[in-house]
Amino acid sequence: MSRREMSGRKKKVAYFYDSEVGGMYYGPNHPMKPHRMSMAYELALAYELHKKMQIFSPRRCSAIEMAQFHSEDYVDFLSHVTPDNQEELAGQLKKYNLGEDCPVFDGLWDFCKLYTGASIQGAARLNQGHSDIAINYAGGLHHGKKSEASGFCYINDLVLAILELLKYHARVLYIDIDIHHGDGVEEAFYTTDRVMTLSFHKYGDYFFPGTGDLKDIGESNGKYYSLNVPLRDGIDDESFQNLYKPILARVMEIYQPGAVVLQCGADSLAHDRLGSFNLTLEGHGECLRFLKKFDVPILVTGGGGYTKKNVARCWAYETSIAVSTEIGNEIPDNLYHEYYAPDYNLHIQPWTTLENINTQADLEQTKRKIFQYLSAIDHAPSVQMHKLPPETYIPQFDDDVDLDTRFSQEERDLVTEHDAELYEGDYDQIGD
Ligand SMILES: [Zn+2]
């Protein structure tokens, strides 16, 4: 490690949260429960982690900002479709893949504005050096496509946050530890070397979304800058970290990103309602702990995670890692205490009956292949900063925005200065 990595500088952590998101409801029997965001937040408060970080209520993202990546017609449709008018709009509903997996629910547009606003705002804080780590567990909707919803995801906040980071950084690394392939983010940056995507996911058995083969490595200028680590059922902490750490270390050495986005989907944990991996909080959290050592600004987002008591456990635990504070295994009294019955422990046990069908030989082979791809990259691509998108790179079209989004740098700074801060922790107590 370099001296900088060893410096142990105190990390300034910003946590974005809006209670409105926790009240969103995809519908009966839908596995996605935004309520987990409130549970994770309350658990972090109960562990007094708010004293070690700043908590912000996110500003709402505008349609114009969303259209930096998404098609204008898709954004426009999301802005006016409601449970009441969706039947009249059945044709378009189908076109944009809204319906069963991605339902139109009450507050959907607000939901999109809030989770996306927080990710972009988090990226802006990192850019301006106001924070070292920004956390938005409401974000991480990695399946969202340019012109359609997919896999419980609507607006792809990750892509938009990465675009924000690219205004200041020549290279951005995206890491995805959700059990599902980060297809929306990979697709968005498949032909560029400005963003490297690295996704660890279940692959095979027609598992959603079906992409993310080891052979898929990017195209054109992006060749070797999309990396996929396909895994099979039952992967445990040790096998996962035996891939994650050496691969990430090599990526950091070769690619040298200026900022990193870590999508912390918690459906890769043991006991997930939709997943079939066998990670514990320790194995999952180690991904952030290890990444922190490289001393690069990090945007941490949520993602999948369908056994909500464990999602809350995981994200509260990862918040503790962000603020470098050890927290006890006994869950303190909190608003949702009863959800953690019967043991009221923070940590979860892996399945003892779930076989890890990833063989040592397969995992080694995967690692070798990834290393081989990385060796095809000579060194970090030197991007000319004049190629960066200008600050005013905003499509012109009418919109119902409440902010003037044709912002100059000064206006952008102003927005950040006026972040609605809910709580400011005492940094002096933060160790690294
Ligand atoms: Zn997922």
XYZ file of C-alpha atoms and ligand atoms in Angstrom:
433
model
C 0.000 0.000 0.000
C 1.096 3.526 -0.692
C 1.645 6.061 2.037
C -1.664 7.625 1.096
C -3.461 4.323 1.599
C -1.852 3.938 4.993
C -2.566 7.509 5.994
C -5.751 6.621 7.830
C -7.164 10.081 7.231
C -10.499 10.561 8.923
C -13.357 9.923 6.533
C -16.163 12.423 6.183
C -19.337 10.436 5.654
C -22.632 11.771 4.275
C -25.774 9.657 4.617
C -28.815 10.484 2.499
C -32.221 9.580 3.809
C -35.809 10.632 3.263
C -38.532 9.029 5.342
C -40.924 9.412 2.401
C -39.002 6.700 0.542
C -39.548 4.279 3.420
C -43.282 4.752 3.044
C -43.345 3.762 -0.632
C -45.161 0.553 -1.453
C -44.664 -1.452 -4.659
C -47.816 -3.442 -3.917
C -48.979 -6.630 -2.204
C -46.762 -9.656 -2.846
C -44.064 -7.554 -4.488
C -40.698 -8.528 -2.961
C -39.241 -4.999 -3.125
C -39.980 -3.239 0.164
C -38.706 0.345 0.407
C -39.560 0.115 4.100
C -36.162 -1.578 4.547
C -34.589 1.876 4.063
C -36.359 3.142 7.182
C -35.380 0.022 9.094
C -31.714 0.420 8.134
C -31.794 4.095 9.091
C -33.433 3.491 12.460
C -30.941 0.750 13.216
C -28.025 3.045 12.374
C -29.513 5.673 14.709
C -29.952 3.108 17.459
C -26.262 2.301 17.148
C -25.620 6.071 17.385
C -23.841 6.133 14.056
C -25.463 9.492 13.246
C -22.975 11.037 15.647
C -20.167 10.045 13.298
C -21.583 11.356 10.040
C -23.728 14.006 8.388
C -27.279 13.086 7.467
C -28.975 14.825 4.558
C -32.467 14.905 3.244
C -31.931 14.625 -0.528
C -33.148 17.200 -2.979
C -35.420 15.876 -5.697
C -33.796 15.128 -9.038
C -35.364 16.920 -11.988
C -36.595 15.316 -15.196
C -33.925 17.217 -17.105
C -31.201 15.655 -15.013
C -32.710 12.186 -15.523
C -32.639 12.779 -19.281
C -28.856 13.046 -19.159
C -29.069 9.279 -19.558
C -32.687 8.292 -20.084
C -34.777 9.051 -23.138
C -36.971 12.109 -22.736
C -40.142 10.209 -23.651
C -39.496 7.570 -20.965
C -38.803 10.194 -18.289
C -41.866 12.145 -19.366
C -44.020 9.024 -19.149
C -42.761 8.217 -15.639
C -43.587 11.762 -14.611
C -47.263 11.474 -15.466
C -48.291 7.818 -15.230
C -50.266 7.017 -12.071
C -52.213 4.036 -10.754
C -55.365 5.887 -11.842
C -54.452 6.587 -15.464
C -52.327 3.542 -16.231
C -55.151 1.562 -17.826
C -55.660 4.265 -20.461
C -51.928 4.186 -21.118
C -51.655 0.395 -21.475
C -49.772 0.545 -24.792
C -47.063 2.818 -23.437
C -46.945 0.874 -20.189
C -45.863 -2.148 -22.213
C -43.405 -0.114 -24.268
C -41.608 1.046 -21.129
C -41.815 -2.386 -19.459
C -43.942 -1.149 -16.590
C -46.410 -3.535 -15.025
C -45.792 -6.601 -12.941
C -42.090 -6.434 -11.976
C -41.974 -2.659 -12.222
C -45.419 -1.594 -11.093
C -46.878 1.892 -11.272
C -47.539 2.686 -7.631
C -48.619 5.762 -5.700
C -45.679 8.139 -5.385
C -43.552 6.413 -8.060
C -42.399 9.701 -9.600
C -41.454 11.124 -6.193
C -39.662 7.891 -5.403
C -37.581 8.209 -8.599
C -36.796 11.865 -7.883
C -35.700 11.153 -4.319
C -33.505 8.098 -4.795
C -31.913 9.564 -7.909
C -31.464 13.013 -6.379
C -29.614 11.488 -3.441
C -27.179 9.539 -5.629
C -26.383 12.572 -7.786
C -26.053 14.799 -4.745
C -23.796 12.225 -3.115
C -21.595 12.227 -6.221
C -21.503 16.050 -6.197
C -20.384 16.081 -2.557
C -17.569 13.679 -3.403
C -16.579 15.826 -6.386
C -16.350 18.922 -4.256
C -14.443 17.191 -1.490
C -17.209 17.800 1.040
C -17.445 14.076 1.744
C -15.152 11.066 1.370
C -17.972 8.552 1.467
C -21.577 9.255 0.470
C -24.250 6.690 1.285
C -27.628 6.350 -0.426
C -29.296 3.045 0.360
C -32.440 4.123 -1.487
C -30.397 4.129 -4.692
C -28.574 1.414 -6.571
C -31.306 0.584 -9.075
C -28.875 -1.026 -11.469
C -31.274 -2.649 -13.950
C -32.854 0.615 -15.159
C -32.363 1.061 -18.926
C -32.215 4.119 -21.110
C -35.793 3.749 -22.309
C -37.364 1.185 -20.042
C -37.811 -0.058 -16.522
C -36.432 -3.459 -15.568
C -36.119 -5.689 -12.519
C -37.860 -3.385 -9.985
C -35.749 -0.455 -11.281
C -36.975 2.685 -13.061
C -34.474 5.526 -13.262
C -30.871 4.323 -13.149
C -29.470 6.561 -10.419
C -26.087 4.812 -10.633
C -25.519 5.812 -14.249
C -26.504 9.394 -13.461
C -24.252 9.531 -10.401
C -21.353 8.172 -12.461
C -21.983 10.850 -15.116
C -21.749 13.406 -12.326
C -18.453 11.917 -11.115
C -17.094 11.959 -14.668
C -17.330 15.758 -14.643
C -14.426 15.754 -12.200
C -12.725 12.405 -12.605
C -11.079 10.931 -15.665
C -11.910 7.391 -14.592
C -14.697 5.997 -12.410
C -14.926 2.432 -11.149
C -18.310 0.807 -10.596
C -18.452 -2.280 -8.362
C -21.634 -4.321 -8.007
C -22.053 -6.998 -5.314
C -25.805 -7.464 -5.743
C -26.616 -11.097 -6.617
C -27.942 -9.887 -9.976
C -25.767 -8.673 -12.822
C -25.451 -4.867 -12.957
C -26.683 -4.874 -16.545
C -28.066 -1.334 -16.795
C -24.822 0.264 -15.670
C -22.666 -2.040 -17.788
C -24.754 -1.333 -20.883
C -24.560 2.440 -20.359
C -20.748 2.419 -20.305
C -20.017 -0.636 -22.462
C -18.044 1.252 -25.097
C -16.023 3.649 -22.964
C -12.813 3.314 -20.952
C -13.835 6.227 -18.728
C -15.887 3.854 -16.586
C -14.878 0.361 -15.564
C -17.726 -1.854 -14.402
C -16.995 -4.863 -12.200
C -19.974 -7.033 -11.327
C -20.049 -10.137 -9.081
C -23.291 -12.011 -9.603
C -25.107 -15.278 -10.017
C -25.023 -16.426 -13.617
C -26.760 -19.371 -15.264
C -29.996 -21.314 -14.688
C -31.836 -18.465 -16.479
C -31.240 -16.296 -13.420
C -32.311 -12.674 -13.960
C -31.274 -10.725 -16.004
C -29.349 -13.415 -17.893
C -26.374 -11.226 -18.852
C -22.926 -10.935 -17.258
C -20.963 -13.762 -18.858
C -17.251 -13.898 -18.117
C -16.738 -13.406 -21.846
C -18.551 -10.049 -21.901
C -15.782 -7.498 -21.528
C -16.918 -4.348 -23.318
C -16.553 -3.166 -26.881
C -14.701 -0.560 -28.898
C -12.865 1.848 -26.547
C -14.529 -0.004 -23.699
C -12.979 -3.373 -24.473
C -11.610 -4.851 -21.198
C -13.382 -2.143 -19.182
C -16.486 -4.240 -18.402
C -15.599 -7.106 -16.105
C -17.958 -9.852 -15.038
C -17.453 -12.407 -12.291
C -20.151 -15.038 -12.778
C -20.866 -17.187 -9.720
C -23.091 -20.084 -8.806
C -25.291 -20.903 -5.827
C -24.049 -21.095 -2.297
C -20.970 -18.913 -2.504
C -19.684 -18.167 1.009
C -17.671 -15.337 2.541
C -14.314 -16.969 2.061
C -14.775 -17.985 -1.590
C -16.238 -14.590 -2.412
C -13.405 -12.638 -0.812
C -10.817 -14.903 -2.430
C -12.015 -13.426 -5.702
C -13.041 -9.932 -4.664
C -9.858 -8.830 -2.938
C -7.233 -9.872 -5.493
C -9.393 -8.693 -8.382
C -10.136 -5.332 -6.786
C -6.507 -4.832 -5.810
C -5.441 -5.452 -9.411
C -8.172 -3.185 -10.783
C -7.151 -0.342 -8.467
C -3.514 -0.762 -9.426
C -4.118 -0.828 -13.161
C -7.141 1.417 -13.611
C -6.511 3.972 -10.833
C -10.031 5.366 -10.642
C -10.607 8.862 -9.265
C -13.846 7.761 -7.616
C -15.686 4.499 -6.985
C -19.374 3.618 -6.860
C -20.138 0.519 -4.785
C -23.579 -0.987 -5.284
C -24.235 -2.954 -2.085
C -27.284 -4.986 -3.096
C -28.049 -7.202 -0.104
C -29.749 -10.019 -2.005
C -26.347 -11.715 -2.094
C -26.735 -12.437 1.642
C -27.698 -15.845 2.979
C -31.456 -16.278 3.563
C -32.491 -13.756 0.925
C -36.033 -14.271 -0.328
C -34.889 -14.205 -3.978
C -31.189 -14.978 -3.724
C -29.238 -18.195 -3.286
C -25.805 -17.055 -2.139
C -24.526 -17.695 1.369
C -22.750 -14.483 2.416
C -22.942 -13.131 5.945
C -22.740 -9.471 6.917
C -19.022 -9.924 7.450
C -18.332 -11.207 3.949
C -20.595 -8.593 2.372
C -19.263 -5.746 4.520
C -15.670 -6.732 3.816
C -16.191 -5.431 0.276
C -16.551 -1.885 1.609
C -13.924 -2.295 4.308
C -11.336 -3.432 1.764
C -12.279 -0.755 -0.755
C -11.874 1.974 1.888
C -8.192 1.124 2.235
C -7.526 2.621 -1.194
C -8.525 6.075 -0.007
C -10.624 6.993 -3.029
C -13.980 8.825 -2.757
C -16.791 6.272 -2.590
C -20.489 6.472 -3.330
C -22.208 3.582 -1.533
C -25.685 2.651 -2.683
C -28.242 -0.008 -1.885
C -29.774 -2.267 -4.483
C -31.602 -5.580 -4.151
C -32.295 -7.292 -0.847
C -35.582 -9.026 -0.135
C -35.418 -10.339 3.427
C -35.773 -6.886 4.825
C -34.669 -7.513 8.409
C -31.334 -8.749 7.018
C -31.078 -5.886 4.545
C -31.442 -3.451 7.445
C -28.840 -5.380 9.450
C -26.452 -5.335 6.503
C -26.768 -1.662 5.645
C -26.540 -0.546 9.275
C -23.412 -2.682 9.601
C -21.935 -1.233 6.433
C -22.670 2.268 7.712
C -20.609 1.373 10.785
C -17.783 0.311 8.478
C -18.050 3.593 6.579
C -17.649 5.569 9.798
C -15.001 3.160 11.137
C -16.898 2.301 14.273
C -17.325 -1.164 15.713
C -20.863 -1.973 16.759
C -22.050 -4.755 19.039
C -23.942 -7.856 18.015
C -26.876 -7.140 20.314
C -29.382 -4.988 18.464
C -30.230 -1.910 20.545
C -33.814 -0.932 21.110
C -35.183 0.810 18.042
C -38.404 1.610 16.247
C -38.474 -1.758 14.484
C -36.973 -3.888 17.221
C -39.537 -6.667 16.908
C -38.409 -7.443 13.359
C -35.138 -8.798 14.699
C -36.728 -11.536 16.801
C -36.013 -14.122 17.968
C -32.308 -13.551 18.598
C -32.073 -9.748 18.248
C -28.548 -10.196 16.949
C -26.969 -8.018 14.309
C -25.043 -10.780 12.597
C -26.637 -13.585 10.630
C -25.479 -17.160 10.324
C -24.849 -18.716 6.915
C -26.913 -21.679 5.812
C -25.305 -24.935 6.907
C -27.425 -26.895 4.450
C -26.676 -24.854 1.315
C -23.910 -26.358 -0.744
C -21.345 -24.032 -2.305
C -21.369 -25.386 -5.837
C -18.598 -23.034 -6.967
C -15.598 -25.326 -7.201
C -12.166 -24.081 -6.271
C -11.019 -24.851 -9.804
C -13.839 -22.799 -11.368
C -13.130 -19.819 -9.124
C -9.411 -19.947 -9.872
C -10.144 -20.143 -13.569
C -12.434 -17.105 -13.349
C -9.823 -15.123 -11.471
C -7.118 -16.015 -13.991
C -9.334 -14.942 -16.851
C -10.106 -11.575 -15.217
C -6.399 -11.017 -14.591
C -5.743 -11.835 -18.219
C -8.250 -9.181 -19.322
C -6.707 -6.664 -16.964
C -3.243 -7.354 -18.302
C -4.511 -6.313 -21.732
C -4.820 -2.813 -20.290
C -1.356 -1.299 -20.300
C -2.024 1.380 -17.778
C -4.779 3.734 -16.712
C -6.089 5.460 -19.845
C -5.033 9.074 -19.759
C -8.127 11.019 -20.511
C -7.747 14.567 -21.724
C -9.759 16.674 -19.330
C -11.019 18.810 -22.209
C -13.013 15.751 -23.252
C -15.054 15.989 -20.072
C -18.681 16.886 -20.587
C -19.219 20.610 -20.076
C -21.148 21.709 -17.012
C -23.971 22.976 -19.135
C -24.426 19.689 -20.991
C -28.163 19.656 -20.453
C -30.703 18.874 -23.169
C -33.120 21.707 -23.752
C -36.733 20.777 -23.407
C -39.687 21.920 -21.413
C -40.048 20.376 -18.045
C -41.885 20.810 -14.803
C -38.763 21.312 -12.771
C -38.705 23.525 -9.758
C -34.957 24.143 -10.010
C -33.270 25.946 -12.824
C -31.131 23.020 -13.855
C -29.155 24.877 -16.509
C -26.801 25.518 -13.692
C -23.409 27.030 -13.895
C -20.679 25.837 -11.573
C -21.520 28.627 -9.150
C -25.143 27.614 -9.075
C -24.148 24.012 -8.598
C -22.022 24.966 -5.610
C -24.946 26.865 -4.233
C -27.192 23.825 -4.419
C -24.649 21.831 -2.506
C -24.172 24.512 0.109
C -27.872 24.451 0.670
C -28.039 20.700 1.209
C -30.672 20.184 3.839
C -28.592 18.830 6.630
C -30.460 16.985 9.328
C -27.648 16.069 11.617
C -23.979 16.774 11.805
C -21.827 14.312 13.670
C -18.619 14.968 15.498
C -15.826 14.120 13.106
C -13.148 14.367 15.708
C -14.268 11.068 17.127
C -13.910 9.269 13.845
C -10.964 6.974 13.608
C -10.078 5.100 10.468
Zn -30.504 -8.000 -7.068
